[in-house]
GROMACS .gro file of C-alpha atoms in nm:
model
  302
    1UNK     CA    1  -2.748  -1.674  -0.203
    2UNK     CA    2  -2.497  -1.972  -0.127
    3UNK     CA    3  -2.515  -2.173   0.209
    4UNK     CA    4  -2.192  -2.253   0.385
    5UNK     CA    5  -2.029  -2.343   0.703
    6UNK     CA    6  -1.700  -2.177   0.825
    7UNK     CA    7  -1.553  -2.334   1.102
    8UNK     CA    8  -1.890  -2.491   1.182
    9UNK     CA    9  -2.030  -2.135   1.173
   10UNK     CA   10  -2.350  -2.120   0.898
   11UNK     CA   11  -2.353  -1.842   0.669
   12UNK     CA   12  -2.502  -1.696   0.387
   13UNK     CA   13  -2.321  -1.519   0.103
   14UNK     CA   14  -2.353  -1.382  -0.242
   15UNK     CA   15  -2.255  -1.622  -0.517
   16UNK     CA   16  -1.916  -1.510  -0.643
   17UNK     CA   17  -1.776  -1.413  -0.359
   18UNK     CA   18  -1.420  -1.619  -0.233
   19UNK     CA   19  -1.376  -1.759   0.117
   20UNK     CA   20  -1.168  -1.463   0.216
   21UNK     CA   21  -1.419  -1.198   0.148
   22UNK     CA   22  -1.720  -1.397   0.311
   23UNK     CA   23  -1.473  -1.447   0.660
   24UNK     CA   24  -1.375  -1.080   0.627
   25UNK     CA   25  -1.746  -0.994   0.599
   26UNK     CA   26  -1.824  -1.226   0.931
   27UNK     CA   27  -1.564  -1.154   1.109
   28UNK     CA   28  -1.373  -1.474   1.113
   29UNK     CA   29  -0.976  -1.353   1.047
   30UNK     CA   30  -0.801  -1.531   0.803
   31UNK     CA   31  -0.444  -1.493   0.803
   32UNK     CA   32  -0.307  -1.335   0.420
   33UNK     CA   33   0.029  -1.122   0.309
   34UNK     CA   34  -0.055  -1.068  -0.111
   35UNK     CA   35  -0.431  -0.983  -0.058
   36UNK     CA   36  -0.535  -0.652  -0.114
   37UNK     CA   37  -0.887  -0.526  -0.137
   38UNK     CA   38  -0.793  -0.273  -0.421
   39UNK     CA   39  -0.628  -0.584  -0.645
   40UNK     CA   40  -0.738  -0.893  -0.782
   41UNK     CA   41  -0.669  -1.218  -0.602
   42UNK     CA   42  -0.330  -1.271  -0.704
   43UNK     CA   43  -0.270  -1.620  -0.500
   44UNK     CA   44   0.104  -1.612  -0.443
   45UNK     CA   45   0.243  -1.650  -0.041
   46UNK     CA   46  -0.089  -1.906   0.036
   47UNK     CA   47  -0.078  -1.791   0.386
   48UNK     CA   48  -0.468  -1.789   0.325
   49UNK     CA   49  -0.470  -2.142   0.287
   50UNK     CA   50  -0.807  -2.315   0.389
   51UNK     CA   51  -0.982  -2.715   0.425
   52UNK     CA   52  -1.261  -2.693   0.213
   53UNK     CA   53  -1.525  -2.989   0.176
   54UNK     CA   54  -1.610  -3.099  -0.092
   55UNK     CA   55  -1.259  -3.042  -0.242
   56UNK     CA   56  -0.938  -3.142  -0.332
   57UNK     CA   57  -0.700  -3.299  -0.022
   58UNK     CA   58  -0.491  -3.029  -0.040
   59UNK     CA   59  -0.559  -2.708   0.097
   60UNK     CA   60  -0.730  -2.429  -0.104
   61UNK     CA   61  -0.581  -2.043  -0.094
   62UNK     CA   62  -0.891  -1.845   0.062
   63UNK     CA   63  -0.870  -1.474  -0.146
   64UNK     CA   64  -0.874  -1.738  -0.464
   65UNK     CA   65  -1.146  -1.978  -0.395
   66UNK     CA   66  -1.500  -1.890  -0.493
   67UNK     CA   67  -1.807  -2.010  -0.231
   68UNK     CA   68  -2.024  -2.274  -0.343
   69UNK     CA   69  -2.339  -2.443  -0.183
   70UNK     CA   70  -2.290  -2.697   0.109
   71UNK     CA   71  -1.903  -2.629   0.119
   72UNK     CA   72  -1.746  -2.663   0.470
   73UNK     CA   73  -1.450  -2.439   0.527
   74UNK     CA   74  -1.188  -2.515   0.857
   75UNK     CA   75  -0.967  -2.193   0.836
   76UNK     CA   76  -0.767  -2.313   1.229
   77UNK     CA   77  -0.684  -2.681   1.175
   78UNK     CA   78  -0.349  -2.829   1.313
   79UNK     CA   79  -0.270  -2.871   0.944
   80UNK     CA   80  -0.322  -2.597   0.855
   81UNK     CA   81  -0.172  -2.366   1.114
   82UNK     CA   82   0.140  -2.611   1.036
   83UNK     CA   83   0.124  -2.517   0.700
   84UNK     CA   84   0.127  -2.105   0.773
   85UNK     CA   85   0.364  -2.154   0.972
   86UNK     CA   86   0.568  -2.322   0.764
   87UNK     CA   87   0.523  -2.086   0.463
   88UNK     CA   88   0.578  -1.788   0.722
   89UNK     CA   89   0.947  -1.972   0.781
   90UNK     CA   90   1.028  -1.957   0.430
   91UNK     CA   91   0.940  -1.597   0.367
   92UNK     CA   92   1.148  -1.505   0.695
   93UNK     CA   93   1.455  -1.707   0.612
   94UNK     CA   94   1.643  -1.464   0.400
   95UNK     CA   95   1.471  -1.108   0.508
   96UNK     CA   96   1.669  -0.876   0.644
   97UNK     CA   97   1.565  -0.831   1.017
   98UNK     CA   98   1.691  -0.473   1.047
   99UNK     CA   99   1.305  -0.431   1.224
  100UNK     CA  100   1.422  -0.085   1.452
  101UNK     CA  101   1.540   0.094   1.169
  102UNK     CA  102   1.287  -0.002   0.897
  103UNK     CA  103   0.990   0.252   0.825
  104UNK     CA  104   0.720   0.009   0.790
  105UNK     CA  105   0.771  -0.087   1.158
  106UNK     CA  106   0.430  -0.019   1.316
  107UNK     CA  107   0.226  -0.059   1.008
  108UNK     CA  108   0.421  -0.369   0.888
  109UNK     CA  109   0.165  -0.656   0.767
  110UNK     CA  110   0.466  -0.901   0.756
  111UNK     CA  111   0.542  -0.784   1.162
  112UNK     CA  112   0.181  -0.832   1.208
  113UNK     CA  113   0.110  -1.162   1.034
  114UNK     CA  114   0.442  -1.313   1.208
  115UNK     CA  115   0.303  -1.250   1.534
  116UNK     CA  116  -0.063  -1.374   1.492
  117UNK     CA  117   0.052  -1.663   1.385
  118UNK     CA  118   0.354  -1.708   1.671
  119UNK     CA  119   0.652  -1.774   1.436
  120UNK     CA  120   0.951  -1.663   1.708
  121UNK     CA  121   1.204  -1.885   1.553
  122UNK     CA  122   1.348  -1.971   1.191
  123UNK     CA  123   1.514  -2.237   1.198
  124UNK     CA  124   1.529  -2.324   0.768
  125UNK     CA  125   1.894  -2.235   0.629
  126UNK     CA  126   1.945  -2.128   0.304
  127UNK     CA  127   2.219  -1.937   0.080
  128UNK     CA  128   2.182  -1.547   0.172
  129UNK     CA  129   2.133  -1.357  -0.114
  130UNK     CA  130   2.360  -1.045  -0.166
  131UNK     CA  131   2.116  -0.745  -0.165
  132UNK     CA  132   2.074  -0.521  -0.475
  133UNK     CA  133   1.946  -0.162  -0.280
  134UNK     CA  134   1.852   0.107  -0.470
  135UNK     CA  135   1.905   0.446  -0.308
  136UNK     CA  136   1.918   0.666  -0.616
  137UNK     CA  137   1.557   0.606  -0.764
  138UNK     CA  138   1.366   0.957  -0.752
  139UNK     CA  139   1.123   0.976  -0.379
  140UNK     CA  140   1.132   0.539  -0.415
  141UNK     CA  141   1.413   0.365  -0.227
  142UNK     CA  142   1.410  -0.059  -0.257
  143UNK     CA  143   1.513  -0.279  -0.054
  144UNK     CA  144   1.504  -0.593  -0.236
  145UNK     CA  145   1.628  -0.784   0.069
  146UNK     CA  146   1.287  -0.734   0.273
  147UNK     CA  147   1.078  -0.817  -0.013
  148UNK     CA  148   0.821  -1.130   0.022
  149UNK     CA  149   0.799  -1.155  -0.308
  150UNK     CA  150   0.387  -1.090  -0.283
  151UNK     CA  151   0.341  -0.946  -0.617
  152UNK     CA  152   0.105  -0.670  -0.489
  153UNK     CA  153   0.328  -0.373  -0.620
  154UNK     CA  154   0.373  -0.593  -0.986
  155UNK     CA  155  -0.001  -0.622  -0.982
  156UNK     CA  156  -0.061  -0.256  -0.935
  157UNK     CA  157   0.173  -0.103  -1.155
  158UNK     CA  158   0.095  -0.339  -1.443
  159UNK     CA  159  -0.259  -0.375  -1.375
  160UNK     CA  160  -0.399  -0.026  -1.277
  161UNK     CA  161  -0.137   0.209  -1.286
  162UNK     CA  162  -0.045   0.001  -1.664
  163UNK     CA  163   0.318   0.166  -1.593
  164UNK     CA  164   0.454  -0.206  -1.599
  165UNK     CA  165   0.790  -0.021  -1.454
  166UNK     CA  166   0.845  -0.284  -1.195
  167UNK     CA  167   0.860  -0.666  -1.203
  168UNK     CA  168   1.018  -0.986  -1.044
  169UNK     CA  169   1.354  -1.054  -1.174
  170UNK     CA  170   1.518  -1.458  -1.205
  171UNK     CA  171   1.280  -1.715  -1.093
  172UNK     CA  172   1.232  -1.968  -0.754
  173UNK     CA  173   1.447  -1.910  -0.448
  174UNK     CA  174   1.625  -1.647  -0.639
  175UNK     CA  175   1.354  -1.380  -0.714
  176UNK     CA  176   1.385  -1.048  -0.685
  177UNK     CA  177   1.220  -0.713  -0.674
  178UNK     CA  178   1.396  -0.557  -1.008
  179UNK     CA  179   1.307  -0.323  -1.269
  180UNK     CA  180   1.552  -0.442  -1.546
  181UNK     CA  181   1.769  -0.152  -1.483
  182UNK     CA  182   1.841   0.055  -1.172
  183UNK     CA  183   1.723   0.343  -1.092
  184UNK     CA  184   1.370   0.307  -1.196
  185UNK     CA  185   1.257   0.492  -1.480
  186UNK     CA  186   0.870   0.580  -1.405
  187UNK     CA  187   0.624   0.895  -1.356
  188UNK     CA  188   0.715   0.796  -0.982
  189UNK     CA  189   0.300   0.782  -0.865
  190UNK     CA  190   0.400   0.615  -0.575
  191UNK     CA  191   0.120   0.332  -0.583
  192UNK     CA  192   0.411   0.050  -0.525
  193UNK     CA  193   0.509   0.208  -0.162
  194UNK     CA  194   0.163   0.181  -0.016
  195UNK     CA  195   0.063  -0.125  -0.100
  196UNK     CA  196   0.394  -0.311  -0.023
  197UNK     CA  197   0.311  -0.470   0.294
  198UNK     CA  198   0.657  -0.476   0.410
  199UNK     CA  199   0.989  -0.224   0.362
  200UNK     CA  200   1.093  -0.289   0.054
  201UNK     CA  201   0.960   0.010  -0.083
  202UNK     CA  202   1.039   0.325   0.105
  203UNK     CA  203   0.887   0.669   0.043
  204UNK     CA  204   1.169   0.913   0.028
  205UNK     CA  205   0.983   1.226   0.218
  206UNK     CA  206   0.875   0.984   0.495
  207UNK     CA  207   1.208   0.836   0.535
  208UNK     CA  208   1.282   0.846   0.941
  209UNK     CA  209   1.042   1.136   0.979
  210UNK     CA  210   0.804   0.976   1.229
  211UNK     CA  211   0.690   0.671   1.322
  212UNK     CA  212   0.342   0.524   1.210
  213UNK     CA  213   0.187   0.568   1.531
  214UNK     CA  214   0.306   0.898   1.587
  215UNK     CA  215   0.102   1.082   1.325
  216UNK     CA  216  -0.213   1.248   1.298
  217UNK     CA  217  -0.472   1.117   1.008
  218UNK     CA  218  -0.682   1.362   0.835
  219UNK     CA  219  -0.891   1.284   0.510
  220UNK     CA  220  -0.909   1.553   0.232
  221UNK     CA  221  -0.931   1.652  -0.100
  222UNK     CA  222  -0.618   1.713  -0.363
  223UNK     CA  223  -0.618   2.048  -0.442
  224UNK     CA  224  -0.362   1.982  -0.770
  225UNK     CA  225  -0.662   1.895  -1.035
  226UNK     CA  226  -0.991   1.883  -1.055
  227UNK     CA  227  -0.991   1.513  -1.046
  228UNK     CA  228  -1.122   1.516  -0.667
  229UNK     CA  229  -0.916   1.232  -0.558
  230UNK     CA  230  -0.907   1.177  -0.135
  231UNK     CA  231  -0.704   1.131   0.063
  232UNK     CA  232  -0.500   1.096   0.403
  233UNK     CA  233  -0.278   1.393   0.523
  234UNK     CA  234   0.000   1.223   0.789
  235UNK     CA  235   0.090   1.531   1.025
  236UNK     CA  236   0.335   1.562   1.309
  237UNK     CA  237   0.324   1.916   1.538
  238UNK     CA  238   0.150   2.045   1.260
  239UNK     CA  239   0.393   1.945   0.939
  240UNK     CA  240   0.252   1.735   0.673
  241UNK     CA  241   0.490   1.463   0.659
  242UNK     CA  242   0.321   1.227   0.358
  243UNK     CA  243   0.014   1.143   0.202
  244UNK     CA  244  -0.138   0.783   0.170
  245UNK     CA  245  -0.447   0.683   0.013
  246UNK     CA  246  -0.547   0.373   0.193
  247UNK     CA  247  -0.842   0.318  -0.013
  248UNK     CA  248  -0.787   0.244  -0.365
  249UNK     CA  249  -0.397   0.319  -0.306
  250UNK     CA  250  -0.386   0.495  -0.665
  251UNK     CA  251  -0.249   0.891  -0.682
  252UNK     CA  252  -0.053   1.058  -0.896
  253UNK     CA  253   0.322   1.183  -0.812
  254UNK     CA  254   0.175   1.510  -0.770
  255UNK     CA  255  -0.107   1.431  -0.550
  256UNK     CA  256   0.146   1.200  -0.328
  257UNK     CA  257   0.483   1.357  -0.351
  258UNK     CA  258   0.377   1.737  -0.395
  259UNK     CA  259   0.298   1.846  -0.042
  260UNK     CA  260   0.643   2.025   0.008
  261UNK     CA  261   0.483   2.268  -0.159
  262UNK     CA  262   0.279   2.353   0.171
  263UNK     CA  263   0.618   2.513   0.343
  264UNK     CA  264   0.782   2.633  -0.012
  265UNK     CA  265   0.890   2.956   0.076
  266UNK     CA  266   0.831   3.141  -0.259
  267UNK     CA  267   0.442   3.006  -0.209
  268UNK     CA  268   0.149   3.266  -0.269
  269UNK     CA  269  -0.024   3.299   0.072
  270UNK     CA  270  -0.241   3.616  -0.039
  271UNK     CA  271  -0.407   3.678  -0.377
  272UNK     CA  272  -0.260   3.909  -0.671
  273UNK     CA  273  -0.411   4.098  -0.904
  274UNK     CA  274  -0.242   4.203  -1.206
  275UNK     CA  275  -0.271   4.606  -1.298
  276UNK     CA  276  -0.131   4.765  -1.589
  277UNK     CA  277   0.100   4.453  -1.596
  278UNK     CA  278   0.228   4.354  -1.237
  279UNK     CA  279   0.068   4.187  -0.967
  280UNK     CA  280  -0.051   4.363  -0.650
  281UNK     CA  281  -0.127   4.215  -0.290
  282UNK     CA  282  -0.481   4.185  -0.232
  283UNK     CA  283  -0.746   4.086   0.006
  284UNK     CA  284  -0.952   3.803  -0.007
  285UNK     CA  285  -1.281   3.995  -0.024
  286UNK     CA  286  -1.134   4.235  -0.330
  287UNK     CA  287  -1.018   3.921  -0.528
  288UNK     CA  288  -1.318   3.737  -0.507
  289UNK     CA  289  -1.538   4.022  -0.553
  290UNK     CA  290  -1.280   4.081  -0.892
  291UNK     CA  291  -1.379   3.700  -0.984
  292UNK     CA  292  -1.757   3.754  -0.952
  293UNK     CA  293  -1.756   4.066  -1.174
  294UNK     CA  294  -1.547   3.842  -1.393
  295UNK     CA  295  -1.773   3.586  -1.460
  296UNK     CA  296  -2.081   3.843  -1.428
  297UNK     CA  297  -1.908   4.018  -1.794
  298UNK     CA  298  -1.841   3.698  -1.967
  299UNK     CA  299  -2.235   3.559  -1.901
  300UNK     CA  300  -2.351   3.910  -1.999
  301UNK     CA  301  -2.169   3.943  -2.338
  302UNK     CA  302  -2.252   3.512  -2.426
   0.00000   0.00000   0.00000
């Protein structure tokens, strides 16, 4: 175990661990916008930023930086508060602010993040940067011109996905969301949307549907494969309107994108059995009943 103090708090936590996780664990909120529990620390908007003693003078990003014995962490000093708010400037100087009309609104980490930390004013200029929207990309729309540049949906699609069909484009002030051709060209799994903390990746289906608070949340199972992957069912009056998986984001385009299939109107809603080579309407209790002498022949004759 490693002995620290966080904001003159003592803890204890397992060697290993970064600042961020050991605050999470205590409760002690550290502000972040890249962070994500399913990816590793990637290090890039330093919103997370921390004092640590013993340490350099600058501060330290806290999803990054691993604990060590006797360290003294200050996540709330007037420097650094400064500092966030400063770095929260320069990510809102050139996003679009199109807030009422944006899908993320109510689930928007960026929205969130620029409250807690009381940002009601930009007042940084810059060149605005002409935006390169993509509304023809199969169930993904971008908007390039919300993006903070966090690097979660590079990280996921490279990293676990290893689709690599997304990636930052020019370099500095100038980067931006691209996939070196437009639209993209992918298996379309959908991992990008979810964890893009902002709007810059739409879902499709979802588009102006409902909003985020509006919808029911029920955990399930896929029923496309027998890979047994979870996950949440979004309803509104009784219409499944998408499917998220909050946890470990990852699903295929099926498992996310195939849920129309609930209100298809060509979908089987009783069973068939085939005689003498068409299929008959059946009830449940003759189909299954047809299964179990099934499998009752084939573990006879093995």
């Amino acid at each position: 175990m490693v002995n620290l103090t966080i904001d003159g708090r003592a803890i204890q936590a397992t060697k290993g661990q970064t600042i961020l996780e050991v605050a999470d664990a205590n409760g002690i909120f550290i502000p972040r916008l890249c962070y994500h529990p399913a990816l590793k620390p990637i290090g890039a908007c330093r919103i997370c930023v921390v004092e640590v003693k013993p340490g350099p003078p600058r501060p330290l990003p806290a999803c990054a930086t691993p604990v060590n014995e006797g360290m003294e962490v200050v996540t709330n000093s007037e420097r650094v508060l400064k500092i966030r708010e400063e770095l929260m400037k320069l990510v809102l100087i050139n996003h679009a602010l199109e807030c009422p009309i944006c899908d993320k609104g109510g689930e928007c980490e960026l929205q969130d993040l620029t409250h807690a930390l009381g940002v009601d004013q930009v007042d940084l200029e810059a060149v605005k940067l002409a935006p390169n929207h993509d509304y023809e990309s199969l169930f993904v729309e971008r908007h390039p011109d919300r993006c903070v540049t966090c690097g979660r949906c590079v990280h996921v699609c490279r990293d676990h996905v290893g689709a690599m069909a997304i990636n930052f484009m020019h370099r500095g002030y100038f980067t931006e969301l691209g996939s070196g051709q437009l639209p993209l060209d992918c298996e379309f799994c959908g991992s990008c949307i979810d964890i893009c903390p902002v709007g810059a990746l739409i879902n499709k289906l979802w588009k102006y549907r409902a909003r985020a608070w509006e919808v029911e949340k029920t955990e399930t199972v896929c029923p496309f494969c027998g890979g047994g992957c979870t996950y949440e069912l979004h309803t509104k009056n009784d219409r499944i309107l998408r499917v998220r998986n909050e946890k470990s984001i990852l699903l295929c385009s099926r498992g996310r994108f195939g849920f129309p299939v609930v209100e298809a109107p060509d979908r089987l809603k009783t069973p068939l059995i085939k005689e003498n080579g068409e299929f008959r309407e059946a009830s449940w209790d003759e189909a299954l009943d047809l299964v179990a002498a099934k499998f009752k022949e084939v573990a006879e004759n093995a």
